Coordinates of N, CA, C and O in Angstrom, one line a residue:
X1 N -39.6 11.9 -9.5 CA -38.3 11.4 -9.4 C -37.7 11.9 -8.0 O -38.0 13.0 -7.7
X2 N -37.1 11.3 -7.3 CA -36.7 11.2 -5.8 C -35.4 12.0 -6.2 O -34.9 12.1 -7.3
X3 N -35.0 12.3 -5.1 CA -33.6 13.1 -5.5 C -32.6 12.3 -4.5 O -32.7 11.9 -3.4
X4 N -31.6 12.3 -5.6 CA -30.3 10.9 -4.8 C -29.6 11.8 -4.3 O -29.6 11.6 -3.1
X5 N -28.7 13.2 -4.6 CA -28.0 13.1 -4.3 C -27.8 15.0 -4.5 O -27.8 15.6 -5.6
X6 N -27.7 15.6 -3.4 CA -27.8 17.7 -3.7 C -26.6 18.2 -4.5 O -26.5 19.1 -5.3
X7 N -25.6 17.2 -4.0 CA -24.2 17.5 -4.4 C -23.2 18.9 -3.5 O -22.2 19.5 -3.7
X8 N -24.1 18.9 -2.5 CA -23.9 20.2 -1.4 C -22.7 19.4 -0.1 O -22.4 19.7 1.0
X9 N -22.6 18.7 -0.6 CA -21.9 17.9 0.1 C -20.9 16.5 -0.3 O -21.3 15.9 -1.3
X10 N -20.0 16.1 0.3 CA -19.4 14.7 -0.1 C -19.5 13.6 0.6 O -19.0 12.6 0.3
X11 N -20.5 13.9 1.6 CA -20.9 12.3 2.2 C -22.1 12.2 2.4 O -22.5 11.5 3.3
X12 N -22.9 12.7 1.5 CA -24.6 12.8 1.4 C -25.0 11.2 0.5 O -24.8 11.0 -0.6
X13 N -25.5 10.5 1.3 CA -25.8 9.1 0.8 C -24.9 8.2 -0.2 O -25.1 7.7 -1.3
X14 N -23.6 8.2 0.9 CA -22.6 7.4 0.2 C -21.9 8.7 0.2 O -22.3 9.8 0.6
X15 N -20.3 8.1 -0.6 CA -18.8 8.7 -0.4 C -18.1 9.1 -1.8 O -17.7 8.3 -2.6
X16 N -18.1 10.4 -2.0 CA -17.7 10.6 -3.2 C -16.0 10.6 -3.3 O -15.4 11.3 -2.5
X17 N -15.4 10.1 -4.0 CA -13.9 10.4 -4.3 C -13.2 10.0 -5.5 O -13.9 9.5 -6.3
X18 N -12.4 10.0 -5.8 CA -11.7 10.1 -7.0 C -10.3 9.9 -6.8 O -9.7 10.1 -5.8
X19 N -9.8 9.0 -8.3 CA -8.7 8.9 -8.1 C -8.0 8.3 -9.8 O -8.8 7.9 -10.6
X20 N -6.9 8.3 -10.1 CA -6.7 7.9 -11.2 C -5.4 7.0 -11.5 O -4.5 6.9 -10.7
X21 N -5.3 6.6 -12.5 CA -4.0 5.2 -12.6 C -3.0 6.1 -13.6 O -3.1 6.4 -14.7
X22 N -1.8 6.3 -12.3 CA -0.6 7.0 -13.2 C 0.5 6.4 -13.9 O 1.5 6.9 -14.2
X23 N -0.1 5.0 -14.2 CA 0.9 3.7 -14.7 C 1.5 3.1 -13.8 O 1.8 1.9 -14.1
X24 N 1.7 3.7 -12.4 CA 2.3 3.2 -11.4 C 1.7 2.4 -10.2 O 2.2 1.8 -9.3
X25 N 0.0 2.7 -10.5 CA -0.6 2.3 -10.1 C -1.7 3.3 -9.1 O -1.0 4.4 -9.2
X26 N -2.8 3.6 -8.4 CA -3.7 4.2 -8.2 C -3.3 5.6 -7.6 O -2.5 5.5 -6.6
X27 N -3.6 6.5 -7.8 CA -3.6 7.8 -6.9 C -4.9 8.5 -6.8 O -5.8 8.9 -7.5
X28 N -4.8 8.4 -5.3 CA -6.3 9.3 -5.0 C -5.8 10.5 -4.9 O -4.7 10.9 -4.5
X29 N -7.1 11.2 -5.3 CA -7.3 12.6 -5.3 C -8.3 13.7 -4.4 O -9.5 13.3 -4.6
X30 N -8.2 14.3 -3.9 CA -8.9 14.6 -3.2 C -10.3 15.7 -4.2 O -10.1 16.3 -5.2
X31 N -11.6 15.6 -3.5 CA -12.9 16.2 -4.2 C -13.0 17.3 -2.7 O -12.6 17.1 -1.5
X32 N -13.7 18.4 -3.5 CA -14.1 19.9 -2.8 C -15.9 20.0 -3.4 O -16.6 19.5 -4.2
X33 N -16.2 21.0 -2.5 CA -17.2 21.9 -3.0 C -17.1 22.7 -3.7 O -16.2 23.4 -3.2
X34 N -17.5 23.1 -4.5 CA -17.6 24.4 -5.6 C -18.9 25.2 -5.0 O -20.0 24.7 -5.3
X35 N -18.8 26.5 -3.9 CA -19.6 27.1 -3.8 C -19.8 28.2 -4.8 O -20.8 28.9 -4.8
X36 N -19.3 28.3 -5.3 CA -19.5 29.5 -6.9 C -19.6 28.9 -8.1 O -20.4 29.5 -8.9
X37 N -19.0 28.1 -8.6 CA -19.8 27.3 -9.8 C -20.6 26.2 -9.6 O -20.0 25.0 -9.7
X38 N -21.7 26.3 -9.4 CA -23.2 25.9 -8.9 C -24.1 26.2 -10.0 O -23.7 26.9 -11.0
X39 N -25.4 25.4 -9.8 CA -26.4 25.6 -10.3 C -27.9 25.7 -9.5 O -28.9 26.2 -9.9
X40 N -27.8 25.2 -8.2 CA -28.6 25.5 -7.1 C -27.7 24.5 -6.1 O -26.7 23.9 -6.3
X41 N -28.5 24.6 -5.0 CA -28.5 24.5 -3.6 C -27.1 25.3 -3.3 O -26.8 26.3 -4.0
X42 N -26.2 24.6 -2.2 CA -25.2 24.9 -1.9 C -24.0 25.0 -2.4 O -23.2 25.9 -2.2
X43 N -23.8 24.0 -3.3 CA -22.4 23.6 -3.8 C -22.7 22.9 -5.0 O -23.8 22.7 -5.4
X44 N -21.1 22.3 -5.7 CA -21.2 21.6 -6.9 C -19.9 20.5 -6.3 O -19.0 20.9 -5.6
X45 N -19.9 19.0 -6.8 CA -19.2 18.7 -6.3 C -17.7 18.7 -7.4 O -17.6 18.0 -8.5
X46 N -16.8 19.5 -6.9 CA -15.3 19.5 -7.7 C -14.9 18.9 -8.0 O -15.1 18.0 -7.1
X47 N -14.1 18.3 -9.1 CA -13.4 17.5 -9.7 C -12.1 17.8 -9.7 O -11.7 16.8 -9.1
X48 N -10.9 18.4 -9.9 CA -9.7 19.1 -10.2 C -8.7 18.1 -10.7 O -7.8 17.7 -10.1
X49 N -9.2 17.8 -12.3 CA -8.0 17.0 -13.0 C -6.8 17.1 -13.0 O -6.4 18.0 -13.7
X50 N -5.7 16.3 -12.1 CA -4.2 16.9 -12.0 C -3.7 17.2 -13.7 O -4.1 16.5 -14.6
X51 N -2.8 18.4 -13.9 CA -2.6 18.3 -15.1 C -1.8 17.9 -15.6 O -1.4 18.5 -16.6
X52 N -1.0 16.4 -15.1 CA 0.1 15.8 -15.6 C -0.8 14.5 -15.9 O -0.1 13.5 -16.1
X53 N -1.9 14.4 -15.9 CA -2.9 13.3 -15.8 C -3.1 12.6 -17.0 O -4.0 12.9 -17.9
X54 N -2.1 11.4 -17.2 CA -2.7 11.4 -18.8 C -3.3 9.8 -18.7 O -3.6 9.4 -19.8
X55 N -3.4 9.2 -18.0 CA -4.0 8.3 -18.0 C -5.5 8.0 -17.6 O -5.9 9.1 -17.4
X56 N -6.5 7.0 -17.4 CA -7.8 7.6 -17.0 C -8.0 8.1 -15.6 O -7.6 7.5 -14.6
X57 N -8.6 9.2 -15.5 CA -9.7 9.7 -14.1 C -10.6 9.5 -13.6 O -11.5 9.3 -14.4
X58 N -11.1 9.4 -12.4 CA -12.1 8.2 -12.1 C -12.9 9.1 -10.7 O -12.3 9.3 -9.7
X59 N -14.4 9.5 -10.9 CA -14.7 10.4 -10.1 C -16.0 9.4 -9.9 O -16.9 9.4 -10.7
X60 N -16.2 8.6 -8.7 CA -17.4 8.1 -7.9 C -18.0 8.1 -7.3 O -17.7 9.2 -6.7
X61 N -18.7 7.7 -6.8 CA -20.0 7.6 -5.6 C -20.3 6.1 -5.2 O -20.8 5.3 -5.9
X62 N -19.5 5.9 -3.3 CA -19.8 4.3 -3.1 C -20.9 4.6 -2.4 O -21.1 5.7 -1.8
X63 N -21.5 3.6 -2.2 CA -22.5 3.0 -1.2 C -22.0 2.9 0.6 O -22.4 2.0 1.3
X64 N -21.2 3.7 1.3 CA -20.2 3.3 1.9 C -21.1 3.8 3.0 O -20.9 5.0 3.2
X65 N -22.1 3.2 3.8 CA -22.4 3.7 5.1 C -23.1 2.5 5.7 O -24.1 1.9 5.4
X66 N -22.3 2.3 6.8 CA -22.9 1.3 7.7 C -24.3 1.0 7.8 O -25.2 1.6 8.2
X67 N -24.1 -0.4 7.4 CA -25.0 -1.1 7.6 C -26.1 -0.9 6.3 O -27.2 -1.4 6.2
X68 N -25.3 -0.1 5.3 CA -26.2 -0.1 3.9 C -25.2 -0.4 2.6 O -24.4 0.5 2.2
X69 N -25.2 -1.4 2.1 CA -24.1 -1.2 1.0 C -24.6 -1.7 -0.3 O -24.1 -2.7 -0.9
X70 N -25.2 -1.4 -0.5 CA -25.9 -1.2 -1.8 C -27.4 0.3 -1.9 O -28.0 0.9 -1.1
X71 N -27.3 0.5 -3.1 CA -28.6 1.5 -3.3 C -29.3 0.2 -4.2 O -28.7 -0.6 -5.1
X72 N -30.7 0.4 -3.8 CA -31.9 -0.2 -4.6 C -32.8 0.7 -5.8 O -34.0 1.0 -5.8
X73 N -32.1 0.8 -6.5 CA -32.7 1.6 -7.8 C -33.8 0.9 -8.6 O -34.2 1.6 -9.5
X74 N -34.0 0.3 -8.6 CA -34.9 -1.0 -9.4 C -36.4 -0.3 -9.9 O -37.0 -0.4 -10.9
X75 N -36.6 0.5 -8.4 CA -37.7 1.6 -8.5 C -37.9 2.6 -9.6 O -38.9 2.6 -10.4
X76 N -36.6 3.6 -9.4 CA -36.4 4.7 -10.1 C -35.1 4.6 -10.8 O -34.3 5.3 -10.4
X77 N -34.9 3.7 -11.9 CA -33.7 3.2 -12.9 C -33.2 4.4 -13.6 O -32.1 4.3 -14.0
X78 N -33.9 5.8 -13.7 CA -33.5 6.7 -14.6 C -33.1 7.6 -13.6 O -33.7 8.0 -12.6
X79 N -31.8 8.1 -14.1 CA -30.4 9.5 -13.5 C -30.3 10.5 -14.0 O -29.5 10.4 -14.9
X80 N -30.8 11.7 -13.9 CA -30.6 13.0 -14.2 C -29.7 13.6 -13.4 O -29.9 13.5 -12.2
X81 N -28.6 14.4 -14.1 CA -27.8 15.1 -13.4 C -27.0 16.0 -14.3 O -27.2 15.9 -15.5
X82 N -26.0 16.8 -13.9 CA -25.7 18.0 -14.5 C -24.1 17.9 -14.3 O -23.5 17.6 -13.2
X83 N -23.6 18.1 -15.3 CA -22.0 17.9 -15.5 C -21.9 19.2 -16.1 O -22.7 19.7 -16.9
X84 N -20.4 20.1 -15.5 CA -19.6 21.5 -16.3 C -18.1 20.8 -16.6 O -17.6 20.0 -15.8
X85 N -17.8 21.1 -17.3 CA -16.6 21.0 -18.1 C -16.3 22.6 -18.4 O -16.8 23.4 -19.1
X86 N -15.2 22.5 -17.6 CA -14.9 24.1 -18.5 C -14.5 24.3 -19.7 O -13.6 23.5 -20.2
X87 N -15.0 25.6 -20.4 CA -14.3 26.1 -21.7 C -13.0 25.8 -22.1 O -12.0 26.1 -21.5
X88 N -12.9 25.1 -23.4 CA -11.6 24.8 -23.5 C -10.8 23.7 -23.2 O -9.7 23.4 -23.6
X89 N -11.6 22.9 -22.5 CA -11.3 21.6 -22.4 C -11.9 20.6 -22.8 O -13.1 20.6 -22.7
X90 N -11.1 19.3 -23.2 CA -11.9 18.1 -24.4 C -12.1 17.2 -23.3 O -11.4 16.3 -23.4
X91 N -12.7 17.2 -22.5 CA -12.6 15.9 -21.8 C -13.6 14.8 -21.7 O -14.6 14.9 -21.0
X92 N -13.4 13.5 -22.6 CA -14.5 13.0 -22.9 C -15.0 12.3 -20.9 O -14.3 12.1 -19.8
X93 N -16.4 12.1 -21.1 CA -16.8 12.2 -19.7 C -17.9 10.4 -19.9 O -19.0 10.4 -20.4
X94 N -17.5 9.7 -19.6 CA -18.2 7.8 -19.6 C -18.5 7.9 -18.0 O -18.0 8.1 -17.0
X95 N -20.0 7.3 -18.6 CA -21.2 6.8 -16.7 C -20.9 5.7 -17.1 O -20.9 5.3 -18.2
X96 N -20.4 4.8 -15.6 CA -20.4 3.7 -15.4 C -21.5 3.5 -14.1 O -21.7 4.5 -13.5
X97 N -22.2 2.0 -13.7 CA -22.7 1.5 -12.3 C -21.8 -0.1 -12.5 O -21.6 -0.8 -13.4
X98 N -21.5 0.0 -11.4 CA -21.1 -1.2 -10.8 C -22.0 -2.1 -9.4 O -22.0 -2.0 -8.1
X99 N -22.4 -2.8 -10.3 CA -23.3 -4.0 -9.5 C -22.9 -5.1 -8.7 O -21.8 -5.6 -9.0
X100 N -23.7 -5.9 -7.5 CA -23.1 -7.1 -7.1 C -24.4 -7.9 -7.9 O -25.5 -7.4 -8.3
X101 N -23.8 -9.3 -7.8 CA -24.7 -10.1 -8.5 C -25.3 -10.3 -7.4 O -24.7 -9.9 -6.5
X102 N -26.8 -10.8 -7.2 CA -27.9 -11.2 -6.2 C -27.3 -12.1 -5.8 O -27.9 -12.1 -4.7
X103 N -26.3 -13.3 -5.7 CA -26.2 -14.4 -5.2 C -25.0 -13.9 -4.2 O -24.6 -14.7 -3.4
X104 N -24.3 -12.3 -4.1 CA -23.5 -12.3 -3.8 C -22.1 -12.3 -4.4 O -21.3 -11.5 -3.9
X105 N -21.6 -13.0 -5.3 CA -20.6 -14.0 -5.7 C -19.9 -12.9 -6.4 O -18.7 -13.2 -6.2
X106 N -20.1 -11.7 -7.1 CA -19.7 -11.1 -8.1 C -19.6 -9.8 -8.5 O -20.2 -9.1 -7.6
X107 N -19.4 -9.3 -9.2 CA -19.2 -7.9 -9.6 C -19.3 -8.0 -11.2 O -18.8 -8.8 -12.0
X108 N -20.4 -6.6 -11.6 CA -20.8 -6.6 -12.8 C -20.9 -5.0 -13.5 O -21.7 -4.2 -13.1
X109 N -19.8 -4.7 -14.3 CA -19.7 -3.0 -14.9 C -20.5 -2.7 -15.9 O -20.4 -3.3 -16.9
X110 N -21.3 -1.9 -15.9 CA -22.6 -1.3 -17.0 C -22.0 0.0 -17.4 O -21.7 1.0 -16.7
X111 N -21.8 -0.2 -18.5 CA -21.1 0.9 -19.3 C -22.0 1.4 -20.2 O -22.3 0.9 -21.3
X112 N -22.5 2.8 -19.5 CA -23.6 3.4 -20.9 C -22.5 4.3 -21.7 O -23.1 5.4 -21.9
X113 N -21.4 4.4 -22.2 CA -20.8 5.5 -22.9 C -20.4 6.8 -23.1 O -20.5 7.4 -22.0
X114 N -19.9 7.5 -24.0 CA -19.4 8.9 -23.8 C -20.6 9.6 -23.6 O -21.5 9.3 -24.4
X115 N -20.8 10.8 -22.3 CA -21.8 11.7 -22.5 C -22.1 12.7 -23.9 O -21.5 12.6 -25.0
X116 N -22.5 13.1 -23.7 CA -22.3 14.4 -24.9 C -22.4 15.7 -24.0 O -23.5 16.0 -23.5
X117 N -21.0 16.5 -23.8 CA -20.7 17.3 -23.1 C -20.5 18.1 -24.2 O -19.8 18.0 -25.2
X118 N -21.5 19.5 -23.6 CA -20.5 21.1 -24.3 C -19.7 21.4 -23.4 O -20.1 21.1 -22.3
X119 N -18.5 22.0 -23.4 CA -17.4 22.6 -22.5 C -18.4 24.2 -22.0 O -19.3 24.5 -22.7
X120 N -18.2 24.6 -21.2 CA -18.4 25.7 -20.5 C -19.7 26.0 -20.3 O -20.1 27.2 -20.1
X121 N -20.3 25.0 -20.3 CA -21.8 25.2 -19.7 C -22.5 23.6 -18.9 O -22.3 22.4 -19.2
X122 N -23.5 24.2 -17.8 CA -23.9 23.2 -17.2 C -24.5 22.1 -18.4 O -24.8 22.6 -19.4
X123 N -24.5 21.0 -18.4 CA -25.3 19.6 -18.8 C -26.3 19.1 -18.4 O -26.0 18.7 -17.2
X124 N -27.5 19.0 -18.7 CA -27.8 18.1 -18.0 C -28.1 16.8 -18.9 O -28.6 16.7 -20.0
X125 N -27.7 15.8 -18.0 CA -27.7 14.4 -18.7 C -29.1 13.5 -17.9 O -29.7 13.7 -16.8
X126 N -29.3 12.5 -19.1 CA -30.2 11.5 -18.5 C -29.6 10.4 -18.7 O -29.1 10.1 -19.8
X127 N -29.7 9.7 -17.7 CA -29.3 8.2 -17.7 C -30.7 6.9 -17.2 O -31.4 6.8 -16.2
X128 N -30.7 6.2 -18.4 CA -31.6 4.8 -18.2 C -30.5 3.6 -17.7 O -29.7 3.2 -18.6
X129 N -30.3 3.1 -16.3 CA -29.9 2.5 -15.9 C -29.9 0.9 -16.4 O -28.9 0.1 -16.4
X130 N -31.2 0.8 -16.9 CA -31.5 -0.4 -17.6 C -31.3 -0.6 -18.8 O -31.8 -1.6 -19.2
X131 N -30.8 -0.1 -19.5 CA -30.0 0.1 -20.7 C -28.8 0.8 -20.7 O -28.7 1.9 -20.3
X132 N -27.3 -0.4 -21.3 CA -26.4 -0.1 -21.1 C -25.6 0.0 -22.4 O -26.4 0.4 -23.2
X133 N -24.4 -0.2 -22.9 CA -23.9 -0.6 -24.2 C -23.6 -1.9 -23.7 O -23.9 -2.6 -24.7
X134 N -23.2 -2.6 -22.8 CA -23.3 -3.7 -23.2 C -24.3 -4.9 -22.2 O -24.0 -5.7 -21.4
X135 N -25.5 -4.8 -22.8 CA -26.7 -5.4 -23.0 C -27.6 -4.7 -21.6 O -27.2 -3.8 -20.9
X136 N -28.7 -5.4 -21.4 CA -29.8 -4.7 -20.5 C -29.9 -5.2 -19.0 O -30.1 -6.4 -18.8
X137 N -29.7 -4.6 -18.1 CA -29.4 -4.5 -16.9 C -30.4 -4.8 -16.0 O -31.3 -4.0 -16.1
X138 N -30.7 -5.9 -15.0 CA -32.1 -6.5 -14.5 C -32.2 -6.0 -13.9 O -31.3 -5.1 -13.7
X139 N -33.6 -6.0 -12.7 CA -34.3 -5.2 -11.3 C -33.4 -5.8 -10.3 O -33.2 -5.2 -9.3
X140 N -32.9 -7.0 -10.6 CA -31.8 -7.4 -9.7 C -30.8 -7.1 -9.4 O -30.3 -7.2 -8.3
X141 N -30.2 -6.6 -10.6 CA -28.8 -5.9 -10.4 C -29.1 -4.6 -10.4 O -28.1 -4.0 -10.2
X142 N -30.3 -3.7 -10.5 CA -30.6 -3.0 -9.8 C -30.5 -2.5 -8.1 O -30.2 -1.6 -7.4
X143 N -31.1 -3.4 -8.3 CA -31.4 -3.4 -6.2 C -29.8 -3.7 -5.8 O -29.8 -4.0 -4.5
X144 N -28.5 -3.8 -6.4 CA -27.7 -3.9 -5.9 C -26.2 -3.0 -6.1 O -25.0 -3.2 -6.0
X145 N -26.8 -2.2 -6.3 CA -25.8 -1.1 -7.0 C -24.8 -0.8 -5.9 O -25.1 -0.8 -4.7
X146 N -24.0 -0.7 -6.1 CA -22.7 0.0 -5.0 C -21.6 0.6 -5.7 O -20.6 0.9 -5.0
X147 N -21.7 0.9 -7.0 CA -20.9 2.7 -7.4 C -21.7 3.0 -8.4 O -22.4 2.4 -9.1
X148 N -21.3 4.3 -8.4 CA -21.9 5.2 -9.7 C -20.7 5.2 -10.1 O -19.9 5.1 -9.1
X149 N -19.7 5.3 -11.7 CA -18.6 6.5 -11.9 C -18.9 7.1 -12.9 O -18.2 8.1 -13.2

């Protein structure tokens, strides 16, 4: 398995940021490093739920570097990665990928569902890209990925 992404950083193969809908319409938020709640390398990348937040939260990864805008996963379809939630908090945690269609024309959301998160300890989760909840995801819309959330 290739490694996408150290998390030691916020602009390591594509743009991580976050932002959420206060009814009013979008607010970005700004993402940090977590050099002390880590699990290796450098950092972890921060989340910091505002706490008047009651509508959804939205923490991604674009494709955003010239002259590349898409990742080609088609190869390596399966995501491992490691989510903390701290102690004491319920926060249900949903992977999305957002696809373009191959002809160009479109945009397509793969919703694999709630993780299964314990609060106050690292996770690690696996994700099959090609299996979503709603239905099965081709090598084509693979090869065209441009967010994780």
């Amino acid at each position: 398995m290739t490694l996408f992404d150290t998390c030691d950083t916020l602009t390591e193969n594509g743009i991580w940021q976050s932002q959420y809908d206060a009814g009013q319409g979008i607010i970005m938020v700004p993402l940090s490093i977590d050099v002390v709640n880590k699990i290796e390398g450098l950092g972890s990348v921060l989340a910091a739920i505002p706490a008047n937040t009651t509508w959804e939260y939205y923490v991604y990864k674009r494709r955003d570097i010239a002259g590349a805008s898409y990742w080609d996963l088609s190869a390596e379809p399966v995501l491992k990665f490691r989510v903390y939630v701290p102690a004491g908090q319920n926060v249900p945690v949903e992977f999305w990928a957002t696809t373009r269609d191959p002809d160009g024309t479109g945009w397509n959301t793969h919703v694999y569902g709630n993780l299964p998160i314990i609060p106050g300890q690292w996770n690690e989760l696996t994700i099959d890209l090609r299996v979503s909840t709603t239905g099965p995801v081709s090598d084509a819309a693979l090869r065209m990925v441009a967010q994780l959330t």
